[in-house]
Amino acid sequence: MATKPPQGDPVQDAPEVFEPKHAAAGLPAVGHTLRVARQQMGVRRAALTLLRVNQKDGFDCPGCAWPEPDHRHRAEFCENGAKAVAEEATLRRVTPEFFARHSVSDLAARSGYWLGQQGRLTHPMYLPEGADHYEPVTWERAFDIVAQEIAALDSPDRAVFYTSGRTSNEAAFLYQLFARELGTNNLPDCSNMCHESSGSALAETIGVGKGSVLLEDLYRADLIIVAGQNPGTNHPRMLSALEKAKANGARIISVNPLPEAGLERFKNPQTPRGLTGGTALTDLFLQIRIGGDQALFRLLNRLIIETPGAVDEEFVREHTHGYEEFAAAARAADWDETLTATGLTRAQIEEALGMILASERTVVCWAMGLTQHKHAVPTIREVVNFLLLRGNIGRPGAGVCPVRGHSNVQGDRTMGIVERPAPAFLDALEKEFGFAPPREHGYDVVRAIRALRDGEAKVFFALGGNFVAATPDTSVTEAAVRRARLTVHVSTKLNRSHVVTGARALILPTLGRTERDVQAGGEQFVTVEDSMGVVHASRGTLEPASPHLLSEPAIVCRLARRVLGERSRVPWEEFERDYAAIRDRIARVVPGFEDFNARVARPGGFTLPHAPRDERRFPTATGRANFTAAPVEYPKVPEGRLLLQTLRSHDQYNTTIYGLDDRYRGIRNGRRVVLVHPDDARALGVADGSYVDLVGEWSDGVERRAPGFRVVHYPTARGCAAAYYPETNVLVPLDATAEVSNTPASKSVVVRLEQSATD
Ligand SMILES: Nc1nc2c(c(=O)[nH]1)N[C@H]1C(S)=C(S)[C@@H](COP(=O)(O)OP(=O)(O)OC[C@H]3O[C@@H](n4cnc5c(=O)[nH]c(N)nc54)[C@H](O)[C@@H]3O)O[C@H]1N2
Ligand SMILES: Nc1nc2c(c(=O)[nH]1)N[C@H]1C(S)=C(S)[C@@H](COP(=O)(O)OP(=O)(O)OC[C@H]3O[C@@H](n4cnc5c(=O)[nH]c(N)nc54)[C@H](O)[C@@H]3O)O[C@H]1N2
Ligand SMILES: [Mo]
């Protein structure tokens, strides 16, 4: 069995460049899936494990949050889901001997890829103050250390409790309960960097901060607009849904600065047709400039308003608020300005309008291409205006579809992982558990970094994730985290956040979702919520990676007992014994979860209520769906500079790097590449294959530099560039965030290219 770590140390980054692909999946994807799975798990384990993914009696894929269809294939996973599973089910191990061999300074010099490839963490580990080696520690002592540091704080608000979106509903509910009983709302989570802009914009305009469509709606749509999303890599199972929609007659417009292979053509490996030509998905490709979406939708809205009979007047009258003010702003939309902002032609926009007017049922899907900009929230509000105009919310085949990232990021929010909790949620907690939760708002991700930087926060605890690599302004953030008294990570795999630490540090190894979870009350399952609000069970089947692992719920329960002691009103022991007891409490606190245990026992689970989708009821401040009329904004880039977006390759899951290829974009064996339009590259005097430093320019005057990127001439929109995250997070200023949502603007960084010294 091949369980050797990859060669090279750190792994050599030497990009080779080929023609980009024009279709996704197909047989090559099947081949890659099997190879990756075999390398990490061996043949037998690979086969047994992959067949349990997303089955009604198996575990939820730890990859993306795309929902499972009702009629499942025997293989209801995709190439990238298989990679996510293989990463977790790997046979490689990071043991106490590993930490004895490798000092923290040694590990800090390795690449994130190398760290992740070392395998699963097997023991709780402790880094004492001043030491350079982690040493094994008992669970009891680990919890003592956390309790000691928390007890030394002059306020619970000096502690920060971060969550990444793989955490189950049960663990998330307990975690927020613990933080609030301790006395803080400092509950930043990965959502702050992800779909926070969608949540903010949707809550304000339609009254629910979640998507309003189910899979059936996609199948019934006449028109699907996919804006700012790369499903071929990040939500591959969505391609099957788009294929089905097309078979039912839907048309698709993609709005993206890059031509993404998955949106061009899908070769479904589960159909005979997919093994030959596949299905063309996109009917109209709008190759937009980065950040031009608000201007595009605003002009489309003007054109709809100006077309007699195009506005659904009855819907607007009966269900909306603010139409007149919005319509006045929309009528002022200017063609020339829109063409500048978007880089599109008049003919393209008119063609899009024709398709929009011909559609009775329209869905708009989006992801990070819309959410990670300074004006992300007004952009998404404009998408809502667009749908409201033609009554496209709250009826079959139509609606908003923000496609979530982490497999349970939406559920974590539903369970109360929010730094600005709704008073009604806190009231329900208080009634159920009999303590008074804090009411002041806590820190989100960016504010937590500032608090660490300024010495306001002293204890940093993370339930999953890789905080220092995923967050912006790497040098600032790493220095901030190093000021903490204690950093604690509940993790499955080694990552950068374990080696950039506070004065003391702990690694608490936990079960992955693929693994069997046995507690005193017997074998347990957990639950998750997908991107469309469907809640279902996930039951691990593999033997745990080590006998020393605790589940996330068990870790939170033991931590809470140790930290809160006698003063706690919560039956932590009972919760650890049997997760059904946690679900009984969730049922009483969180709306939509009534009778939770019974309903989640049904195969496929249940769908949470969604007032706009189910009853065309909009629980906003006005009691109606709100049109909004923000001024149009788009990034203005000085001469000789490019607008850089930081995105994912096909071989990574956020900060977890699976490999060094980005197959669809024709990149192999390297990640330090920058994609630039050939005409821009020529104007800037940078040849294909030359090496440049990316130098960020931001109003604070600080120079941020990411050295040594190979230039790749690539057909992106003019004036734009693209490079992979997390390597480019060093370029994203901490204060460059979206209005309202405070999400780092990691898709629009102004950069100049400088020839690398080494070139
Ligand atoms: N395999 C795999 N799956 C994943 C992940 C992963 O890393 N790997 N990550 C998960 C997570 S947490 C998330 S949030 C999702 C992310 O899913 P995506 O949002 O698809 O991820 P990104 O790679 O950031 O891609 C952003 C897309 O938006 C486009 N874009 C950039 N700027 C703009 C713009 O201004 N306007 C428009 N219209 N388009 C723009 C880019 O060209 C790109 O196609 O995927 C989830 N699934
Ligand atoms: N520049 C730039 N920055 C970005 C983005 C971008 O597009 N550009 N995207 C942002 C987005 S959308 C997101 S969601 C964030 C992601 O931010 P995070 O969620 O913090 O990062 P991940 O890389 O997903 O976390 C990976 C780590 O999670 C741990 N892990 C994996 N599975 C489990 C589990 O089951 N339990 C526990 N306890 N731990 C587990 C492993 O130790 C692994 O190393 O990054 C954001 N940062
Ligand atoms: Mo995300």
Coordinates of N, CA and C and ligand atoms in Angstrom, one line a residue, residues 190-191 193-195 368 372 403-406 409 648 653-654 725, ligand 3:
C190 N -15.8 30.5 9.6 CA -15.4 30.6 8.2 C -16.4 31.3 7.4
S191 N -17.6 31.3 7.7 CA -18.7 32.0 7.0 C -18.4 33.5 6.9
M193 N -15.8 34.7 6.1 CA -14.9 34.9 4.9 C -15.6 34.4 3.6
C194 N -16.8 33.9 3.7 CA -17.4 33.1 2.7 C -18.7 33.7 2.2
H195 N -19.8 33.2 2.8 CA -21.1 33.7 2.3 C -21.8 34.7 3.2
M368 N -18.2 32.6 -4.4 CA -17.3 33.6 -3.9 C -17.0 34.7 -4.9
Q372 N -16.9 38.2 -2.2 CA -15.7 38.6 -1.7 C -15.2 39.9 -2.3
V403 N -24.6 29.3 -3.4 CA -24.1 27.9 -3.2 C -23.0 27.9 -2.2
R404 N -23.3 27.2 -1.1 CA -22.4 27.3 0.1 C -21.1 26.5 -0.1
G405 N -20.2 26.7 0.8 CA -18.9 26.1 0.6 C -18.7 24.8 1.5
H406 N -18.3 25.0 2.7 CA -18.1 23.8 3.6 C -19.4 23.1 3.8
V409 N -21.4 24.5 6.7 CA -21.3 25.9 7.1 C -22.7 26.5 7.4
R648 N -9.5 29.1 -6.1 CA -9.1 27.7 -5.8 C -8.6 27.0 -7.1
Y653 N -8.6 21.7 -1.2 CA -9.9 22.1 -0.5 C -9.5 23.2 0.4
N654 N -9.8 24.4 0.1 CA -9.4 25.6 0.8 C -7.9 25.5 1.1
Y725 N -5.3 30.9 -3.8 CA -5.3 31.1 -2.3 C -4.9 29.8 -1.8
Ligands
MO3 MO -16.2 29.0 1.9

